[in-house]
Amino acid sequence: MDDGSNVGACEKHNSEFCNRWRYRVSPLLNLQLGMTSRSSKMSNTALLTASGLIIVCVGLYYIWTKFSKKEDKKERYRSNERHISFDCVVTVNEPVPAFIKNCIEIIEENGREHRNIYRSSANKKRVDRILDNIQDAPTLLGLEDDIDTICSCLKAYIAALSKPLIPSEQQNEFLRIFTGTNEQESLMRIIPEIPTKNRNVLASLMLHLNRIESMNATSSSLNLAICWWASLLHRNFTAAENMEHESPRLIEMISAMISHANQLF
């Protein structure tokens, strides 16, 4: 049996016994180093594989979210670009489209005590579905209790008309002559200039909003004007400064038109 003295002697004198000892141990050490190296390589490979999988997953998620957002934007764009030909739905035989009259009738019959009328948002997909099928089913049977949906349908319908109910010429004329205190006088000057077909629909809508103001305690002409002015006017502002300057005056115009509807129409 080898002891420490032999090993010590080997180290000192490089004896034959020590050489034999190193020859026997060296393969074992090499084997152990090789196994360690392979284990390290395997660990590195697993790490690289895991990192690659994470990168792939992140990339796929990024592509999916980008595609989903793009599709969502397309859907919103399709909804926003809805186009209803004014001259097709407003005719001599039907000066106010049946859909508008139907909406007004349901809202006035069922929305007398409805809080935040015209201010609460409805389910957009449901509104889009109703408007998309308007040619096949122009009535709103079964929706009498869903006032918010009816209100949203009516606003979206008016906004989708190919012509604004108040043409841009009359809008600009009002902005030119309105001083801040003569809104009724200004309106009496511009309303007769509005084309008859537009004026018929506008009168029906303004008289309706006037009745809503009278019967619903939560509504005022100003609140209704804020809800309606964009849908009514289709205004394209050339700059943010124009919008900031013009929009309050246009809202005042609609508010006065609602308040004085019985005298104006």
mmCIF file of C-alpha atoms in Angstrom:
data_model
loop_
_atom_site.group_PDB
_atom_site.id
_atom_site.type_symbol
_atom_site.label_atom_id
_atom_site.label_comp_id
_atom_site.label_asym_id
_atom_site.label_seq_id
_atom_site.Cartn_x
_atom_site.Cartn_y
_atom_site.Cartn_z
ATOM 1 C CA MET A 1 0.000 0.000 0.000
ATOM 2 C CA ASP A 2 1.410 3.408 -0.990
ATOM 3 C CA ASP A 3 1.920 5.927 1.756
ATOM 4 C CA GLY A 4 2.817 9.565 2.031
ATOM 5 C CA SER A 5 6.562 8.898 2.322
ATOM 6 C CA ASN A 6 6.670 7.295 -1.135
ATOM 7 C CA VAL A 7 4.762 10.183 -2.610
ATOM 8 C CA GLY A 8 7.072 12.624 -0.914
ATOM 9 C CA ALA A 9 10.066 10.752 -2.211
ATOM 10 C CA CYS A 10 8.554 10.774 -5.669
ATOM 11 C CA GLU A 11 8.151 14.494 -5.644
ATOM 12 C CA LYS A 12 11.678 14.973 -4.547
ATOM 13 C CA HIS A 13 13.462 12.423 -6.655
ATOM 14 C CA ASN A 14 11.107 11.854 -9.607
ATOM 15 C CA SER A 15 11.217 8.101 -8.943
ATOM 16 C CA GLU A 16 9.861 5.418 -11.196
ATOM 17 C CA PHE A 17 7.085 4.733 -8.713
ATOM 18 C CA CYS A 18 5.879 8.317 -8.988
ATOM 19 C CA ASN A 19 5.936 8.164 -12.764
ATOM 20 C CA ARG A 20 3.784 5.056 -12.736
ATOM 21 C CA TRP A 21 1.411 6.780 -10.319
ATOM 22 C CA ARG A 22 1.029 9.791 -12.596
ATOM 23 C CA TYR A 23 0.433 7.593 -15.625
ATOM 24 C CA ARG A 24 -2.409 5.849 -13.795
ATOM 25 C CA VAL A 25 -4.017 8.993 -12.421
ATOM 26 C CA SER A 26 -3.620 11.159 -15.527
ATOM 27 C CA PRO A 27 -6.243 9.305 -17.636
ATOM 28 C CA LEU A 28 -8.718 9.598 -14.801
ATOM 29 C CA LEU A 29 -8.066 13.319 -14.531
ATOM 30 C CA ASN A 30 -8.408 13.745 -18.296
ATOM 31 C CA LEU A 31 -11.662 11.787 -18.247
ATOM 32 C CA GLN A 32 -13.020 13.978 -15.460
ATOM 33 C CA LEU A 33 -11.975 17.160 -17.298
ATOM 34 C CA GLY A 34 -13.568 15.867 -20.478
ATOM 35 C CA MET A 35 -16.832 15.119 -18.711
ATOM 36 C CA THR A 36 -16.778 18.570 -17.117
ATOM 37 C CA SER A 37 -16.144 20.185 -20.499
ATOM 38 C CA ARG A 38 -18.962 18.250 -22.137
ATOM 39 C CA SER A 39 -21.276 19.146 -19.262
ATOM 40 C CA SER A 40 -20.346 22.779 -19.679
ATOM 41 C CA LYS A 41 -20.950 22.586 -23.404
ATOM 42 C CA MET A 42 -24.327 20.968 -22.805
ATOM 43 C CA SER A 43 -25.243 23.694 -20.317
ATOM 44 C CA ASN A 44 -24.209 26.365 -22.802
ATOM 45 C CA THR A 45 -26.219 24.667 -25.542
ATOM 46 C CA ALA A 46 -29.311 24.467 -23.333
ATOM 47 C CA LEU A 47 -28.888 28.099 -22.381
ATOM 48 C CA LEU A 48 -28.581 29.154 -26.009
ATOM 49 C CA THR A 49 -31.622 27.053 -26.931
ATOM 50 C CA ALA A 50 -33.698 28.595 -24.154
ATOM 51 C CA SER A 51 -32.563 32.079 -25.134
ATOM 52 C CA GLY A 52 -33.469 31.384 -28.753
ATOM 53 C CA LEU A 53 -36.930 30.168 -27.763
ATOM 54 C CA ILE A 54 -37.514 33.303 -25.695
ATOM 55 C CA ILE A 55 -36.458 35.530 -28.597
ATOM 56 C CA VAL A 56 -38.742 33.635 -30.990
ATOM 57 C CA CYS A 57 -41.690 33.916 -28.569
ATOM 58 C CA VAL A 58 -41.102 37.628 -28.079
ATOM 59 C CA GLY A 59 -40.893 38.115 -31.848
ATOM 60 C CA LEU A 60 -44.110 36.186 -32.460
ATOM 61 C CA TYR A 61 -45.899 38.170 -29.743
ATOM 62 C CA TYR A 62 -44.697 41.443 -31.261
ATOM 63 C CA ILE A 63 -45.924 40.399 -34.718
ATOM 64 C CA TRP A 64 -49.278 39.289 -33.304
ATOM 65 C CA THR A 65 -49.861 42.521 -31.348
ATOM 66 C CA LYS A 66 -48.851 44.654 -34.333
ATOM 67 C CA PHE A 67 -51.161 42.697 -36.638
ATOM 68 C CA SER A 68 -54.028 42.910 -34.119
ATOM 69 C CA LYS A 69 -53.619 46.669 -33.728
ATOM 70 C CA LYS A 70 -53.470 47.063 -37.493
ATOM 71 C CA GLU A 71 -56.681 45.093 -37.919
ATOM 72 C CA ASP A 72 -58.324 47.089 -35.129
ATOM 73 C CA LYS A 73 -57.328 50.326 -36.861
ATOM 74 C CA LYS A 74 -58.728 48.994 -40.128
ATOM 75 C CA GLU A 75 -61.994 48.157 -38.389
ATOM 76 C CA ARG A 76 -62.213 51.615 -36.843
ATOM 77 C CA TYR A 77 -61.363 53.186 -40.208
ATOM 78 C CA ARG A 78 -64.049 51.171 -41.962
ATOM 79 C CA SER A 79 -66.542 52.325 -39.341
ATOM 80 C CA ASN A 80 -65.461 55.951 -39.595
ATOM 81 C CA GLU A 81 -65.648 55.974 -43.391
ATOM 82 C CA ARG A 82 -69.301 54.862 -43.476
ATOM 83 C CA HIS A 83 -70.960 56.854 -46.214
ATOM 84 C CA ILE A 84 -74.696 57.415 -46.572
ATOM 85 C CA SER A 85 -75.698 59.283 -49.701
ATOM 86 C CA PHE A 86 -77.702 62.314 -48.619
ATOM 87 C CA ASP A 87 -79.567 62.619 -51.919
ATOM 88 C CA CYS A 88 -80.564 58.950 -51.842
ATOM 89 C CA VAL A 89 -82.130 58.972 -48.362
ATOM 90 C CA VAL A 90 -83.553 62.526 -48.431
ATOM 91 C CA THR A 91 -86.114 62.711 -51.230
ATOM 92 C CA VAL A 92 -89.236 64.640 -52.170
ATOM 93 C CA ASN A 93 -91.422 61.745 -51.062
ATOM 94 C CA GLU A 94 -89.452 61.268 -47.858
ATOM 95 C CA PRO A 95 -88.007 64.645 -46.768
ATOM 96 C CA VAL A 96 -86.963 63.146 -43.418
ATOM 97 C CA PRO A 97 -85.581 59.581 -43.653
ATOM 98 C CA ALA A 98 -87.665 56.903 -41.932
ATOM 99 C CA PHE A 99 -84.695 55.841 -39.808
ATOM 100 C CA ILE A 100 -84.365 59.342 -38.309
ATOM 101 C CA LYS A 101 -88.097 59.571 -37.605
ATOM 102 C CA ASN A 102 -88.086 56.124 -36.025
ATOM 103 C CA CYS A 103 -85.166 56.994 -33.742
ATOM 104 C CA ILE A 104 -86.778 60.281 -32.676
ATOM 105 C CA GLU A 105 -90.093 58.577 -31.915
ATOM 106 C CA ILE A 106 -88.489 55.892 -29.730
ATOM 107 C CA ILE A 107 -86.233 58.341 -27.879
ATOM 108 C CA GLU A 108 -89.046 60.757 -27.056
ATOM 109 C CA GLU A 109 -91.371 57.982 -25.965
ATOM 110 C CA ASN A 110 -88.888 56.110 -23.776
ATOM 111 C CA GLY A 111 -86.173 58.615 -22.868
ATOM 112 C CA ARG A 112 -88.079 61.211 -20.863
ATOM 113 C CA GLU A 113 -86.272 60.330 -17.642
ATOM 114 C CA HIS A 114 -83.140 58.774 -19.117
ATOM 115 C CA ARG A 115 -80.064 60.235 -17.450
ATOM 116 C CA ASN A 116 -77.283 61.671 -19.625
ATOM 117 C CA ILE A 117 -79.293 61.240 -22.790
ATOM 118 C CA TYR A 118 -77.055 61.520 -25.875
ATOM 119 C CA ARG A 119 -74.017 61.691 -23.578
ATOM 120 C CA SER A 120 -73.667 57.992 -22.702
ATOM 121 C CA SER A 121 -71.834 55.774 -25.171
ATOM 122 C CA ALA A 122 -73.427 52.604 -26.481
ATOM 123 C CA ASN A 123 -71.812 49.382 -27.642
ATOM 124 C CA LYS A 124 -70.021 50.447 -30.833
ATOM 125 C CA LYS A 125 -70.202 47.039 -32.508
ATOM 126 C CA ARG A 126 -73.937 46.919 -31.963
ATOM 127 C CA VAL A 127 -74.366 50.403 -33.415
ATOM 128 C CA ASP A 128 -72.231 49.495 -36.436
ATOM 129 C CA ARG A 129 -74.236 46.314 -36.977
ATOM 130 C CA ILE A 130 -77.526 48.254 -36.959
ATOM 131 C CA LEU A 131 -76.241 50.869 -39.408
ATOM 132 C CA ASP A 132 -74.680 48.251 -41.678
ATOM 133 C CA ASN A 133 -78.083 46.534 -41.993
ATOM 134 C CA ILE A 134 -80.097 49.715 -42.244
ATOM 135 C CA GLN A 135 -81.144 49.063 -45.851
ATOM 136 C CA ASP A 136 -82.576 45.659 -44.953
ATOM 137 C CA ALA A 137 -84.079 46.619 -41.587
ATOM 138 C CA PRO A 138 -84.654 50.370 -41.273
ATOM 139 C CA THR A 139 -86.723 49.956 -38.100
ATOM 140 C CA LEU A 140 -85.448 49.494 -34.559
ATOM 141 C CA LEU A 141 -87.978 47.048 -33.178
ATOM 142 C CA GLY A 142 -86.889 45.437 -29.926
ATOM 143 C CA LEU A 143 -84.502 48.243 -28.949
ATOM 144 C CA GLU A 144 -87.075 50.461 -27.219
ATOM 145 C CA ASP A 145 -85.428 49.986 -23.825
ATOM 146 C CA ASP A 146 -81.886 50.640 -25.058
ATOM 147 C CA ILE A 147 -82.017 54.416 -25.381
ATOM 148 C CA ASP A 148 -78.230 54.859 -25.461
ATOM 149 C CA THR A 149 -77.974 52.596 -28.522
ATOM 150 C CA ILE A 150 -80.774 54.472 -30.318
ATOM 151 C CA CYS A 151 -79.158 57.830 -29.534
ATOM 152 C CA SER A 152 -75.769 56.616 -30.739
ATOM 153 C CA CYS A 153 -77.342 55.225 -33.938
ATOM 154 C CA LEU A 154 -79.008 58.549 -34.686
ATOM 155 C CA LYS A 155 -75.815 60.556 -34.141
ATOM 156 C CA ALA A 156 -73.748 58.108 -36.200
ATOM 157 C CA TYR A 157 -76.326 58.182 -39.004
ATOM 158 C CA ILE A 158 -76.257 61.989 -39.195
ATOM 159 C CA ALA A 159 -72.451 61.978 -39.066
ATOM 160 C CA ALA A 160 -72.305 59.468 -41.943
ATOM 161 C CA LEU A 161 -74.448 61.553 -44.311
ATOM 162 C CA SER A 162 -72.507 62.684 -47.356
ATOM 163 C CA LYS A 163 -73.527 66.299 -46.680
ATOM 164 C CA PRO A 164 -73.609 68.206 -43.386
ATOM 165 C CA LEU A 165 -77.057 69.391 -42.382
ATOM 166 C CA ILE A 166 -75.652 72.909 -42.084
ATOM 167 C CA PRO A 167 -73.424 73.514 -45.143
ATOM 168 C CA SER A 168 -69.997 75.038 -44.649
ATOM 169 C CA GLU A 169 -71.103 78.282 -46.342
ATOM 170 C CA GLN A 170 -73.730 78.913 -43.658
ATOM 171 C CA GLN A 171 -71.312 77.842 -40.922
ATOM 172 C CA ASN A 172 -68.765 80.395 -42.117
ATOM 173 C CA GLU A 173 -71.445 83.051 -42.450
ATOM 174 C CA PHE A 174 -72.518 82.499 -38.847
ATOM 175 C CA LEU A 175 -68.921 82.773 -37.639
ATOM 176 C CA ARG A 176 -68.599 86.014 -39.581
ATOM 177 C CA ILE A 177 -71.700 87.758 -38.229
ATOM 178 C CA PHE A 178 -71.952 86.245 -34.732
ATOM 179 C CA THR A 179 -70.817 88.717 -32.063
ATOM 180 C CA GLY A 180 -71.509 86.634 -28.963
ATOM 181 C CA THR A 181 -74.902 88.087 -28.077
ATOM 182 C CA ASN A 182 -76.861 88.045 -31.344
ATOM 183 C CA GLU A 183 -77.091 84.291 -31.921
ATOM 184 C CA GLN A 184 -80.849 84.250 -32.647
ATOM 185 C CA GLU A 185 -80.571 87.147 -35.072
ATOM 186 C CA SER A 186 -77.598 85.495 -36.781
ATOM 187 C CA LEU A 187 -79.492 82.221 -37.093
ATOM 188 C CA MET A 188 -82.520 83.932 -38.590
ATOM 189 C CA ARG A 189 -80.244 85.260 -41.301
ATOM 190 C CA ILE A 190 -78.485 82.004 -42.190
ATOM 191 C CA ILE A 191 -81.242 79.381 -41.816
ATOM 192 C CA PRO A 192 -83.267 80.560 -44.864
ATOM 193 C CA GLU A 193 -80.081 80.177 -46.913
ATOM 194 C CA ILE A 194 -79.735 76.491 -46.022
ATOM 195 C CA PRO A 195 -80.947 74.246 -48.902
ATOM 196 C CA THR A 196 -84.508 73.022 -48.408
ATOM 197 C CA LYS A 197 -83.608 69.324 -48.211
ATOM 198 C CA ASN A 198 -81.006 70.015 -45.523
ATOM 199 C CA ARG A 199 -83.335 72.383 -43.685
ATOM 200 C CA ASN A 200 -86.140 69.826 -43.484
ATOM 201 C CA VAL A 201 -83.943 67.255 -41.769
ATOM 202 C CA LEU A 202 -82.299 69.921 -39.586
ATOM 203 C CA ALA A 203 -85.701 71.226 -38.459
ATOM 204 C CA SER A 204 -86.863 67.741 -37.496
ATOM 205 C CA LEU A 205 -83.724 67.175 -35.464
ATOM 206 C CA MET A 206 -83.625 70.603 -33.768
ATOM 207 C CA LEU A 207 -87.300 70.429 -32.775
ATOM 208 C CA HIS A 208 -86.618 66.958 -31.354
ATOM 209 C CA LEU A 209 -83.676 68.217 -29.291
ATOM 210 C CA ASN A 210 -85.785 71.156 -28.113
ATOM 211 C CA ARG A 211 -88.394 68.703 -26.835
ATOM 212 C CA ILE A 212 -85.685 66.624 -25.161
ATOM 213 C CA GLU A 213 -84.440 69.738 -23.374
ATOM 214 C CA SER A 214 -87.968 70.448 -22.135
ATOM 215 C CA MET A 215 -88.865 66.941 -21.011
ATOM 216 C CA ASN A 216 -85.544 65.679 -19.627
ATOM 217 C CA ALA A 217 -84.240 67.326 -16.459
ATOM 218 C CA THR A 218 -80.668 66.138 -17.084
ATOM 219 C CA SER A 219 -80.403 67.794 -20.500
ATOM 220 C CA SER A 220 -79.716 71.378 -21.508
ATOM 221 C CA SER A 221 -79.329 72.947 -24.926
ATOM 222 C CA LEU A 222 -75.615 73.435 -24.258
ATOM 223 C CA ASN A 223 -75.058 69.796 -23.268
ATOM 224 C CA LEU A 224 -76.976 68.615 -26.313
ATOM 225 C CA ALA A 225 -75.037 71.000 -28.564
ATOM 226 C CA ILE A 226 -71.731 69.654 -27.243
ATOM 227 C CA CYS A 227 -72.904 66.117 -28.048
ATOM 228 C CA TRP A 228 -74.204 66.993 -31.507
ATOM 229 C CA TRP A 229 -72.165 69.747 -33.128
ATOM 230 C CA ALA A 230 -69.480 67.511 -34.692
ATOM 231 C CA SER A 231 -72.052 65.127 -36.206
ATOM 232 C CA LEU A 232 -74.116 67.997 -37.579
ATOM 233 C CA LEU A 233 -71.381 70.153 -39.076
ATOM 234 C CA HIS A 234 -68.718 67.731 -40.423
ATOM 235 C CA ARG A 235 -66.307 70.607 -39.816
ATOM 236 C CA ASN A 236 -62.745 70.237 -41.160
ATOM 237 C CA PHE A 237 -60.401 72.485 -39.231
ATOM 238 C CA THR A 238 -57.247 73.549 -41.049
ATOM 239 C CA ALA A 239 -55.299 74.095 -37.837
ATOM 240 C CA ALA A 240 -55.591 73.476 -34.111
ATOM 241 C CA GLU A 241 -55.843 77.232 -33.552
ATOM 242 C CA ASN A 242 -58.908 77.379 -35.789
ATOM 243 C CA MET A 243 -60.579 74.582 -33.863
ATOM 244 C CA GLU A 244 -59.852 76.260 -30.528
ATOM 245 C CA HIS A 245 -61.272 79.549 -31.794
ATOM 246 C CA GLU A 246 -64.230 78.321 -33.837
ATOM 247 C CA SER A 247 -65.600 75.292 -31.986
ATOM 248 C CA PRO A 248 -66.968 77.208 -28.932
ATOM 249 C CA ARG A 249 -68.836 79.590 -31.253
ATOM 250 C CA LEU A 250 -70.218 76.749 -33.361
ATOM 251 C CA ILE A 251 -71.391 74.994 -30.194
ATOM 252 C CA GLU A 252 -73.145 78.224 -29.199
ATOM 253 C CA MET A 253 -74.777 78.257 -32.624
ATOM 254 C CA ILE A 254 -76.197 74.742 -32.172
ATOM 255 C CA SER A 255 -77.232 75.496 -28.590
ATOM 256 C CA ALA A 256 -79.164 78.598 -29.692
ATOM 257 C CA MET A 257 -80.690 76.655 -32.578
ATOM 258 C CA ILE A 258 -82.011 74.063 -30.086
ATOM 259 C CA SER A 259 -83.313 76.669 -27.634
ATOM 260 C CA HIS A 260 -85.096 78.750 -30.311
ATOM 261 C CA ALA A 261 -86.116 75.876 -32.596
ATOM 262 C CA ASN A 262 -89.834 76.690 -32.357
ATOM 263 C CA GLN A 263 -89.167 80.244 -33.601
ATOM 264 C CA LEU A 264 -86.564 79.330 -36.212
ATOM 265 C CA PHE A 265 -88.327 76.439 -37.963
#
